[in-house]
Coordinates of C-alpha atoms in Angstrom, one line a residue:
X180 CA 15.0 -21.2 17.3
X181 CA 18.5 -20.3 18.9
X182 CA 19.6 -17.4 20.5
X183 CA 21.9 -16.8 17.9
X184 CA 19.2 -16.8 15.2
X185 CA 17.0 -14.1 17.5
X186 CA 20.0 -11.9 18.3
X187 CA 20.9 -12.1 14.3
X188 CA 22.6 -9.1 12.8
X189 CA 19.9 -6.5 11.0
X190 CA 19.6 -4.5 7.9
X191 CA 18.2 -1.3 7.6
X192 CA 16.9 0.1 4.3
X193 CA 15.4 2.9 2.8
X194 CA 14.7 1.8 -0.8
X195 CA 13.9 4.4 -3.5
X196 CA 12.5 4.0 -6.9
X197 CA 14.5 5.8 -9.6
X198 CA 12.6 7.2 -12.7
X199 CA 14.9 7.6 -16.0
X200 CA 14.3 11.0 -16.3
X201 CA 15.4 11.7 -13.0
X202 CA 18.6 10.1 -13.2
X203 CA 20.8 13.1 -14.3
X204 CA 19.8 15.6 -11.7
X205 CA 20.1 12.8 -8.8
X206 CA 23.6 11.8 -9.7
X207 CA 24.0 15.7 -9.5
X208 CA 22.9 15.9 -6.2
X209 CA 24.5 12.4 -4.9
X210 CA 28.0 14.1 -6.1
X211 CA 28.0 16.5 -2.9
X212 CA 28.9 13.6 -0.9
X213 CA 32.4 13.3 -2.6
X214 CA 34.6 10.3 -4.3
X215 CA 32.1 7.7 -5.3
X216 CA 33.0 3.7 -5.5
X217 CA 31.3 2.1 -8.6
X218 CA 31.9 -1.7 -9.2
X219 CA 29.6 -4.6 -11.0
X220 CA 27.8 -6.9 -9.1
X221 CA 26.3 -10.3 -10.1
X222 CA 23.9 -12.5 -7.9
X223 CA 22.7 -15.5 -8.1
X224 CA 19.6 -16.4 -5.8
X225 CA 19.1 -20.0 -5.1
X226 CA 15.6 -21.8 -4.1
X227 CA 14.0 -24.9 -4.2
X228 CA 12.0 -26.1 -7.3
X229 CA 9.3 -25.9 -4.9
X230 CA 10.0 -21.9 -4.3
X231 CA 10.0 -23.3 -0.4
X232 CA 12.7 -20.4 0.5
X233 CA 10.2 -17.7 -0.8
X234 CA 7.3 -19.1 0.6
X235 CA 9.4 -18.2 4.1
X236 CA 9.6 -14.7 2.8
X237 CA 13.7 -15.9 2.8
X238 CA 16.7 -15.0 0.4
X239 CA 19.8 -16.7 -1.0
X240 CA 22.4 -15.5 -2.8
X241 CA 26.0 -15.7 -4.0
X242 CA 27.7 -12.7 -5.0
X243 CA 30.6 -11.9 -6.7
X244 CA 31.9 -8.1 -6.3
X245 CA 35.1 -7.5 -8.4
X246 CA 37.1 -10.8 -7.6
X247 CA 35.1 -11.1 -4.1
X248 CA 32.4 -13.8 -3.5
X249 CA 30.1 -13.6 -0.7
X250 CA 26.8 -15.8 0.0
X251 CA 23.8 -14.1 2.3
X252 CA 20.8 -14.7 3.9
X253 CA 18.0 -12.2 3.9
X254 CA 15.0 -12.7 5.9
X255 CA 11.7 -10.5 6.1
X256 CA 8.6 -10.9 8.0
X257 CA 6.8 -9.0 5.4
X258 CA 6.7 -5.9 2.6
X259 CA 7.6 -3.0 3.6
X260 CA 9.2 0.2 2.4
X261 CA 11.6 0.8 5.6
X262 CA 13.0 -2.5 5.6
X263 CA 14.7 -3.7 8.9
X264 CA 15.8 -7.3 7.2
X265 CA 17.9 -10.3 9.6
X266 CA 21.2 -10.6 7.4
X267 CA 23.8 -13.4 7.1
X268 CA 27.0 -12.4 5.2
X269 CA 29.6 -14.9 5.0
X270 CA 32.6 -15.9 2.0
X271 CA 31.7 -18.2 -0.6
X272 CA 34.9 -19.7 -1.5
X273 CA 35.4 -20.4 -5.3
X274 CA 32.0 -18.8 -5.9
X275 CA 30.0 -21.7 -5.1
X276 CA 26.8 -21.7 -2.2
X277 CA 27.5 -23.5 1.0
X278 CA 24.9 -23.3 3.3
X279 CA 26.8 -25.1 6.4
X280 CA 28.1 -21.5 6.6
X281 CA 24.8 -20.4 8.2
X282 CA 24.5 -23.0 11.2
X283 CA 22.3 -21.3 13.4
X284 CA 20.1 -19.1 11.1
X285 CA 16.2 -19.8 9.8
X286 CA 17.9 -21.5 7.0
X287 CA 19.5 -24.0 9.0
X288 CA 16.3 -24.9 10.8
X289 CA 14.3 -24.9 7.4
X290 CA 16.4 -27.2 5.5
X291 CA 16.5 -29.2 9.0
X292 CA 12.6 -29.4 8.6
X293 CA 13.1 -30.5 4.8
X294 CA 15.9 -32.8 4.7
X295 CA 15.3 -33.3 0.9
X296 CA 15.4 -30.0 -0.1
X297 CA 17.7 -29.1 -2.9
X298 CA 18.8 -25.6 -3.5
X299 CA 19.4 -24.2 -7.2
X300 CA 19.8 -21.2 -9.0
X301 CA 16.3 -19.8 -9.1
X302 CA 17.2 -16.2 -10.9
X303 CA 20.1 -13.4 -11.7
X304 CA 20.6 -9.9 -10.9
X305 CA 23.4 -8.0 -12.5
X306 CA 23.5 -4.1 -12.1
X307 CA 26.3 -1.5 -11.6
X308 CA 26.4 -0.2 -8.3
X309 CA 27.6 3.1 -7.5
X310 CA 28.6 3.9 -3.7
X311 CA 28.7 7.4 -1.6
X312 CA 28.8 7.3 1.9
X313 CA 26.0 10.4 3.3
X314 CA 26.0 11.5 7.5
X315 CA 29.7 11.3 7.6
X316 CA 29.8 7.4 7.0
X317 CA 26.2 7.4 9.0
X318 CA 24.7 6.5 5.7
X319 CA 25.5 4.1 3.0
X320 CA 24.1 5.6 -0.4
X321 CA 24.0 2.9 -3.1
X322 CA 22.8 3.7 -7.1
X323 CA 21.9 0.6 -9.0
X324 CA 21.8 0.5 -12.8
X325 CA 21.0 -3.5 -14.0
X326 CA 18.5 -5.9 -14.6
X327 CA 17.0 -9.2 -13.3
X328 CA 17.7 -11.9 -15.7
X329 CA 15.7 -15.1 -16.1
X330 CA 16.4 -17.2 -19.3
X331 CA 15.2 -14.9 -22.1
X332 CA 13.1 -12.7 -19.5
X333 CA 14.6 -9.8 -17.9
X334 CA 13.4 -6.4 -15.9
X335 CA 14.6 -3.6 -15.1
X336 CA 16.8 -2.6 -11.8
X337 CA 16.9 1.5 -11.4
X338 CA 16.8 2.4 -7.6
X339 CA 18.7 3.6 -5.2
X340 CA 19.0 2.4 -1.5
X341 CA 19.6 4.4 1.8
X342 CA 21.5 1.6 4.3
X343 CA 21.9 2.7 8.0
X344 CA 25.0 2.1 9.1
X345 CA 24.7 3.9 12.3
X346 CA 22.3 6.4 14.2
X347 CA 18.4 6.9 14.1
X348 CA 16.2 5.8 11.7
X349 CA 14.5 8.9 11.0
X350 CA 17.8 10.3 9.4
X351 CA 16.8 7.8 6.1
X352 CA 13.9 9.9 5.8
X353 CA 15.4 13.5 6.3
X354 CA 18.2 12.6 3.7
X355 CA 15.4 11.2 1.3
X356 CA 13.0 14.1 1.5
X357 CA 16.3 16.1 1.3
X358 CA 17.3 14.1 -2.4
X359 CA 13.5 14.5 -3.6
X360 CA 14.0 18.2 -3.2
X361 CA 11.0 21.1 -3.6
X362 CA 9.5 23.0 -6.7
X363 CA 10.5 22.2 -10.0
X364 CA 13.4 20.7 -9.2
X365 CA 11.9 17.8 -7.5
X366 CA 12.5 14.6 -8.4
X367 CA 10.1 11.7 -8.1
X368 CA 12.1 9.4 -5.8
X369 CA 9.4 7.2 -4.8
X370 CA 9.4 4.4 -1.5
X371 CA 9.8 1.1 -2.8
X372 CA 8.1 -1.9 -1.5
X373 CA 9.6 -5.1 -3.1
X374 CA 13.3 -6.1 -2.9
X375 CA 15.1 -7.3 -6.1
X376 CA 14.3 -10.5 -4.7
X377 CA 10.8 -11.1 -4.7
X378 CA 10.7 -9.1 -7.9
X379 CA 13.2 -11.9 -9.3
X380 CA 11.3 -14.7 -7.6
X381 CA 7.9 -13.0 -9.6
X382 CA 9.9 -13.2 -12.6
X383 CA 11.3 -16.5 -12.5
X384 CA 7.7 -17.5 -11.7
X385 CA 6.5 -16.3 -14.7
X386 CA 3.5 -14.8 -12.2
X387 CA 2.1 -11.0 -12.6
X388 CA 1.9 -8.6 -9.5
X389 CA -1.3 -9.2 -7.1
X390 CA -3.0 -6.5 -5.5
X391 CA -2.3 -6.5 -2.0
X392 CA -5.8 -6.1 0.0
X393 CA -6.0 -3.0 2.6
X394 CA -8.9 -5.0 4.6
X395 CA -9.2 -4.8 8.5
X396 CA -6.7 -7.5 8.9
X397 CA -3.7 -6.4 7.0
X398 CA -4.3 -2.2 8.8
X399 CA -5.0 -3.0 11.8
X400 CA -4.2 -6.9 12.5
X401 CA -1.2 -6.3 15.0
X402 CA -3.1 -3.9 17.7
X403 CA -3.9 -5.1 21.1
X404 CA -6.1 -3.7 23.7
X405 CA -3.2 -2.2 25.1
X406 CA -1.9 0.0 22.4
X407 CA -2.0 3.5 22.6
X408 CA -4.3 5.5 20.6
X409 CA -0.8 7.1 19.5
X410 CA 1.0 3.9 18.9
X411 CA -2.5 2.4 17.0
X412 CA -2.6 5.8 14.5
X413 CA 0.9 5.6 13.4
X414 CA 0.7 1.2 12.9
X415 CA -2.5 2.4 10.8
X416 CA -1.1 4.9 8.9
X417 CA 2.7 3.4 8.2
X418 CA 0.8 -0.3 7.1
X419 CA -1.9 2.1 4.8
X420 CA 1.3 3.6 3.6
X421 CA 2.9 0.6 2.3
X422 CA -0.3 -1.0 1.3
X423 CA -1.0 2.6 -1.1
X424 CA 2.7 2.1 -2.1
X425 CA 2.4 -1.3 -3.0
X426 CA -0.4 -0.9 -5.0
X427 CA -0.3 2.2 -6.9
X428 CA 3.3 0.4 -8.2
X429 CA 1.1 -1.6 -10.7
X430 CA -1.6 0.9 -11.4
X431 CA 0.0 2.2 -15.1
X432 CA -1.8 -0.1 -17.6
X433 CA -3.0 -2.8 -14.9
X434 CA -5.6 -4.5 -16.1
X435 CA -6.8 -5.6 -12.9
X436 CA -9.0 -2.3 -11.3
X437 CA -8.5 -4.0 -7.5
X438 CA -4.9 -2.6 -7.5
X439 CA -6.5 1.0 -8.0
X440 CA -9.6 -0.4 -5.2
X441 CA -6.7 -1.7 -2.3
X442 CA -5.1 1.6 -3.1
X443 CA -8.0 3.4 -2.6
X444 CA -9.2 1.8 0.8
X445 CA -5.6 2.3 1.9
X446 CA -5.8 5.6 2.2
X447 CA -9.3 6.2 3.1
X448 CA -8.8 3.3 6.5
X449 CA -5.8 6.0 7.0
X450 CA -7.7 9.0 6.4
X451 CA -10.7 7.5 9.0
X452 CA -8.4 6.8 11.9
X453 CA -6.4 10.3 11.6
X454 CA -9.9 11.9 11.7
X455 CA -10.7 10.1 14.9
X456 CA -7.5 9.7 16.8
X457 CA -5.9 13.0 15.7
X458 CA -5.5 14.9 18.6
X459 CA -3.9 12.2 20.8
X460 CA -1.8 11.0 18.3
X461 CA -0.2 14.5 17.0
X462 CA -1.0 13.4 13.9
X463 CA 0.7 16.6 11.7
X464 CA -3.0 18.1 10.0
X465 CA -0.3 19.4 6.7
X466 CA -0.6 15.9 5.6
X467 CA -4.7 15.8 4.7
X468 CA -4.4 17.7 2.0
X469 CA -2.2 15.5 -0.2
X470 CA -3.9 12.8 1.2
X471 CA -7.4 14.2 -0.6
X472 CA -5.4 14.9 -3.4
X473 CA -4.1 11.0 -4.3
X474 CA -7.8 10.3 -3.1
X475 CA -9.3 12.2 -5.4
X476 CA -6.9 11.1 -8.4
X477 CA -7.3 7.2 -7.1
X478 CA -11.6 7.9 -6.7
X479 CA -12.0 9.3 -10.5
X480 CA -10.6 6.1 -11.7
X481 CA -12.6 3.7 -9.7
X482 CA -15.7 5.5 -10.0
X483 CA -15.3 4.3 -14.0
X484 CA -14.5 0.8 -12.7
X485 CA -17.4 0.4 -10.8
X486 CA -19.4 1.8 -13.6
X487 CA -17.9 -0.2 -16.2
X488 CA -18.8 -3.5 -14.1
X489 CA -21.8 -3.3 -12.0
X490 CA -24.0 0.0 -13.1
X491 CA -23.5 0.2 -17.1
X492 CA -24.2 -3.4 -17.5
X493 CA -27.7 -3.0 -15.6
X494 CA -28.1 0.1 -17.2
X495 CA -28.0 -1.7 -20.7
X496 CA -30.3 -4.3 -19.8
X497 CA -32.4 -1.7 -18.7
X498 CA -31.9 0.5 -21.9
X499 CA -30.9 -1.8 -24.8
X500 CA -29.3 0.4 -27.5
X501 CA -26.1 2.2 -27.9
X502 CA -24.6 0.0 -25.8
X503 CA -21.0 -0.9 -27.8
X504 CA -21.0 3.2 -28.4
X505 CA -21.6 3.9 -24.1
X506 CA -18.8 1.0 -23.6
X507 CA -16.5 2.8 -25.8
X508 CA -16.7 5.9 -24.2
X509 CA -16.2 4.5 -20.4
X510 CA -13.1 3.0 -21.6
X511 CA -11.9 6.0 -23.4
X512 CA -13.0 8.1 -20.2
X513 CA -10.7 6.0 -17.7
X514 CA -8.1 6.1 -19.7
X515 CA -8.0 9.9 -19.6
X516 CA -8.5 9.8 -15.5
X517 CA -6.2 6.6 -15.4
X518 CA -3.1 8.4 -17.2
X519 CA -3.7 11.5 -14.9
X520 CA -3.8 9.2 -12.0
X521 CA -0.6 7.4 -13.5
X522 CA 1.1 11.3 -13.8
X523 CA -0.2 11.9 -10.3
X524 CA 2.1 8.6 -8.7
X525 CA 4.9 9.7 -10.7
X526 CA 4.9 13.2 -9.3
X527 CA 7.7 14.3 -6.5
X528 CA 4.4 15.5 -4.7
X529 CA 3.4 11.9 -4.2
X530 CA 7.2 10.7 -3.5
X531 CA 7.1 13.5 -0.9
X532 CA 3.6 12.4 0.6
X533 CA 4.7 8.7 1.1
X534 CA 7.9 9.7 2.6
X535 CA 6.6 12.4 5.1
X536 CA 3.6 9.3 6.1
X537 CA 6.4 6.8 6.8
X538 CA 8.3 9.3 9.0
X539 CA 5.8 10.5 11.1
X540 CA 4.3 7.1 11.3
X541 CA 8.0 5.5 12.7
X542 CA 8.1 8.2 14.7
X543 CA 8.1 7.4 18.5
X544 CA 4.5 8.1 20.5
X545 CA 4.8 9.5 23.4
X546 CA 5.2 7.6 25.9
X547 CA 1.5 6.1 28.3
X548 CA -1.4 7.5 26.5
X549 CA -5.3 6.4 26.2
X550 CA -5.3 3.0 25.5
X551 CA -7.7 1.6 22.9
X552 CA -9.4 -0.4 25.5
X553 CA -10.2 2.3 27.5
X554 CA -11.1 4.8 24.6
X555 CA -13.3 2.0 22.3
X556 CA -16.5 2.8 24.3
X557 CA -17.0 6.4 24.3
X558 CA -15.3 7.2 20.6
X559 CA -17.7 3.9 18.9
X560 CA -21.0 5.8 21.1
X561 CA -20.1 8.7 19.6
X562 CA -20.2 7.5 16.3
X563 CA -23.4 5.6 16.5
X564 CA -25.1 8.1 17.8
X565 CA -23.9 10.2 15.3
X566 CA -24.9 8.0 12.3
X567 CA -28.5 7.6 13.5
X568 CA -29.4 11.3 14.6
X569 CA -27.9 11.6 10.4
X570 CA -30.2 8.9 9.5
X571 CA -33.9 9.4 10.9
X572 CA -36.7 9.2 7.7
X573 CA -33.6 8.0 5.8
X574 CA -35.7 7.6 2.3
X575 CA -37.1 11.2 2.7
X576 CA -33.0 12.8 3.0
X577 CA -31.6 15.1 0.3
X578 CA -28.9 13.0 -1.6
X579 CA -26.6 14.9 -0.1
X580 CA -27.7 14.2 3.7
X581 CA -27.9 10.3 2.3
X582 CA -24.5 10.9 1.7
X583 CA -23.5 12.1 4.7
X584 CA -25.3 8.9 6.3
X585 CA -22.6 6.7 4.0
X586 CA -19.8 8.5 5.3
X587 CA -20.5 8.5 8.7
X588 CA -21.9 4.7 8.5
X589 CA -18.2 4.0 6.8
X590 CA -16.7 5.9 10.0
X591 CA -18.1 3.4 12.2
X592 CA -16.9 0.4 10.2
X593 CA -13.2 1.4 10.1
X594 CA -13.5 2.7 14.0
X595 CA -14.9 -1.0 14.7
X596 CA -11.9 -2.4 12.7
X597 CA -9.6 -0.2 14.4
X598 CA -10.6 -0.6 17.8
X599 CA -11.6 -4.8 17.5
X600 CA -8.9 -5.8 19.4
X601 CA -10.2 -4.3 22.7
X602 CA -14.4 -6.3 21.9
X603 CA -15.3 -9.3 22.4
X604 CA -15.0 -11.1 18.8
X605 CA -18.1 -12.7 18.1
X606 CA -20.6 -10.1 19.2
X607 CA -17.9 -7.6 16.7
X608 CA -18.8 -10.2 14.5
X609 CA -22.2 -10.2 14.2
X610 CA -22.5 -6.3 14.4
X611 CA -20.3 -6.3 11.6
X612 CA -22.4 -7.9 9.5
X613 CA -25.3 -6.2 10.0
X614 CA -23.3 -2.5 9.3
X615 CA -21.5 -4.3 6.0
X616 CA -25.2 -5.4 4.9
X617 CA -26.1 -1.5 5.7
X618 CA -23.0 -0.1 3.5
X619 CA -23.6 -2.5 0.8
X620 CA -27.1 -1.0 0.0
X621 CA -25.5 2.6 1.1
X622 CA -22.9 2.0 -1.4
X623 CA -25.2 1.0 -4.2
X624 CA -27.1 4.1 -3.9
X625 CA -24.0 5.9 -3.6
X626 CA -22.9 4.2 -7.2
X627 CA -25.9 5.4 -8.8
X628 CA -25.4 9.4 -7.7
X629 CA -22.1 9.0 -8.7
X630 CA -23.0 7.6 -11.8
X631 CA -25.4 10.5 -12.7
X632 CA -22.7 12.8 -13.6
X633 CA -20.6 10.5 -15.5
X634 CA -23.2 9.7 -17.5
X635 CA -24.0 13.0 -18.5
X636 CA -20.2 12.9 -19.1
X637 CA -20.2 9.8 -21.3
X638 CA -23.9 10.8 -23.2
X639 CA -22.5 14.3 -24.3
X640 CA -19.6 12.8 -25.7
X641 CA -21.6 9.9 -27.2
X642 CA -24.0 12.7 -28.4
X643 CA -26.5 10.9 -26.8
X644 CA -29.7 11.7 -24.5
X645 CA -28.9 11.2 -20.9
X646 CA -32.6 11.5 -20.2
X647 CA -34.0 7.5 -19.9
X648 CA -30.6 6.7 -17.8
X649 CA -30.8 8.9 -15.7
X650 CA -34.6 8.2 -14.6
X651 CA -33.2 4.4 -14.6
X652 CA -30.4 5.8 -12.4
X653 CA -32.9 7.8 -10.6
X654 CA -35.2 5.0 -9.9
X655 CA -32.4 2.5 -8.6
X656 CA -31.2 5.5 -5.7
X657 CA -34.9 5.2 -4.6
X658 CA -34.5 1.2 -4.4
X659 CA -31.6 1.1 -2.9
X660 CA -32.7 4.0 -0.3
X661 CA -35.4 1.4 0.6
X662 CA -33.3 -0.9 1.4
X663 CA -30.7 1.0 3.3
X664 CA -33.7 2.4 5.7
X665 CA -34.8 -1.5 6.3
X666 CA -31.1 -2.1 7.0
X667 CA -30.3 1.0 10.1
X668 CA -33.7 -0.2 11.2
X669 CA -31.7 -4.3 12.0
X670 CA -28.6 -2.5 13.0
X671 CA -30.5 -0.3 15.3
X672 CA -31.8 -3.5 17.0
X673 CA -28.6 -5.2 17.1
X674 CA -26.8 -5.2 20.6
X675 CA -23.4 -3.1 20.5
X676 CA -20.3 -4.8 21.4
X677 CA -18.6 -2.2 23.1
X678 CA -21.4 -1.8 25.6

């Protein structure tokens, strides 16, 4: 790659989805910062048949902006709701896509590696855009009405984007949080993840939205031994963030339940390393309680999941009868929680929440700090010591002390995840195992308390006996408490890899 390419030009960009109902009150509130520019814009993206541009997470276009063509180049290592995009803007005389105009870009060396490649119109966006300039010129603010066109297939383009044009980062967040508002008059300007492009590219594919997974890798992939505890709480919580943002996007009628699971462990991997690393980190403690709250909303809905696939179909086979009546009900149940999930993603609170996350997690740590090196041994002792003195007679525990052995078992896992850069891989590895086998049968246990309640739930609305399922349910807790004892008794035989 040339130093050109490396030293390319950036863009910076707060995007914002708009909701209809909002759209009133914001252009209200955009009109403060005087004379606006409105114009039409039409793109045209180009790709290969192959798709090989937005397998490079790249972007093509040619614009046309009143009687003004342009062609540019977007690049992006990844999703994310602060994008800071490499940019190419050059003419494109006539209208018509010339990519010798972008010599020494990752274009240029992609189409160098693919010699055969032939570019073509892969999609359309037409919108109107309305322009204010926020920060005295610090700030582009851009309103876009339109839709992405595909054949016969279009979608919908309502969102407003927040360009730095000059200054500190952080000033995209104040003027958002600023738009959103307070009280009643909020409105529910939420991040956005995807660009107009790889929502166009989705389109043109014909392909629906896949739930993006919240696993080890994808939180906490990018540490090193060397990061600060400071600097390794705000990569946790800004990726958990975007991850929660990305998902919840598709929860409204999904009929995959994994968008509302990634969601879920999202927030809990960021919930887990703000509990440990809090004080070192600064992490702001105003911030747990929305955090339960779109835990709670996002929990309610994928206790029904997990009902509706792994305990009600052993609890029919258990207890033949009713069955199609018990079905009904769970579906009718999650619908109710699923809509007041749906109300809770579409509320300014939880616009407010992601925006106040991604601010203090792009906020600078302070400089030195505990590394996570020299931190992983005494903070993963800790916590295994913790877990076992929890855990001792394990099948004779309360439910809720068995509980507590979950949770602090869980705890563990994401502290291991968090601090695996600074252990030697494979005896991680083979601890790892040995706690997942532990939370599997923790978890299953765990499934069948929860699904005490709701089955008390779904048997009074049935107008049904709970009784027989819940001794099954009973029974199974004891089973899987069995299990769990057998599996602390391995892990407490299996060497630690910190030491």
């Amino acid at each position: 790659m040339s130093q050109q390419t490396r030293a390319a030009p950036r863009e910076v960009e707060l995007k914002l989805a708009v909701n209809e109902r909002d759209l009133t009150r914001l252009r209200q509130r955009l009109a403060r910062f005087g004379d606006a520019e409105t114009f039409d814009v039409d793109n045209v993206y180009y790709d290969t048949g192959e798709g090989l541009l937005r397998t490079k997470r790249m972007a093509l276009r040619v614009r046309r902006i009143g009687r003004r063509w342009v062609q540019t180049l977007k690049t992006e290592a990844r999703a994310t709701a602060l994008s800071c995009r490499g940019e190419w803007e050059v003419p494109a005389p006539r209208g018509r896509l010339d990519v010798r105009r972008f010599p020494a870009t990752p274009l240029a060396d992609l189409l160098q590696a693919h010699p055969d490649a032939e570019l073509r119109p892969a999609f359309r966006t037409r919108f109107e855009r309305t322009i204010w300039l926020a920060d005295d010129g610090a700030i582009e603010v851009a309103l876009d009405e339109g839709e992405i066109v595909v054949g016969e297939r279009r979608a919908p383009i309502l969102e407003l984007e927040l360009e730095l044009k000059s200054g500190s980062r952080d000033a995209l967040y104040r003027l958002a949080l600023d738009l959103v508002g307070k009280g009643g008059e909020a409105l529910a300007l939420r991040p956005a993840v995807e660009s107009k492009a790889v929502r166009g590219y989705r389109l043109a594919g014909g392909d629906g939205a896949v739930p993006l997974k919240a696993n080890a890798r994808a939180i906490a992939g990018a540490l090193t031994p060397d990061t600060t505890l400071a600097a390794a709480l705000r990569a946790v919580v800004g990726r958990g963030t975007t991850l929660l943002l990305a998902n919840v996007a598709n929860v409204d009628g999904a009929a995959d339940p994994e968008f509302i699971h990634q969601a879920r462990v999202a927030v809990r991997r960021a919930r887990s390393a703000a509990r440990l690393l809090r004080r070192q980190a600064g992490w702001p403690a105003a911030l747990d309680r929305d955090l339960r709250w779109i835990a709670r909303r996002l929990g309610a809905v994928r206790d029904w999941d997990v009902m509706r696939a792994q305990t009600l179909p052993a609890l029919l086979a258990a207890l033949p009868g009713n069955g199609e009546t018990l079905s009904a009900e769970v579906v009718q149940l999650r619908q109710r929680d699923e809509a007041a999930l749906a109300s809770a993603v579409a509320d300014p609170r939880f616009a407010r929440l992601a925006l106040r996350l991604l601010r203090w997690a792009d906020s600078p740590a302070a400089d030195g700090g505990t590394t996570l090196a020299a931190e992983a041994r005494r903070r993963l002792d800790r916590l295994h010591r913790r877990l076992f003195a929890s855990a001792a007679f394990f099948v004779a525990l309360p439910l809720e002390e068995q509980h507590r052995v979950r949770i602090r078992a869980k705890r563990l896992r994401y502290a291991l995840d968090l601090f695996a850069a600074a252990l030697p891989a494979k005896a991680a590895a083979r601890y790892v195992a040995d706690l997942a086998h532990l939370q599997d049968e923790l978890g299953a246990l765990n499934d069948a308390a929860v699904a005490a309640p709701l089955v008390r739930r779904l048997a009074r609305a049935a107008r049904l006996d709970a009784a027989p399922a819940l001794d099954w349910l009973d029974g199974r807790r004891q089973q899987h408490a069995l299990r769990a004892e057998a599996a602390l008794a391995a892990l407490s035989r299996r060497r630690r890899p910190w030491g």
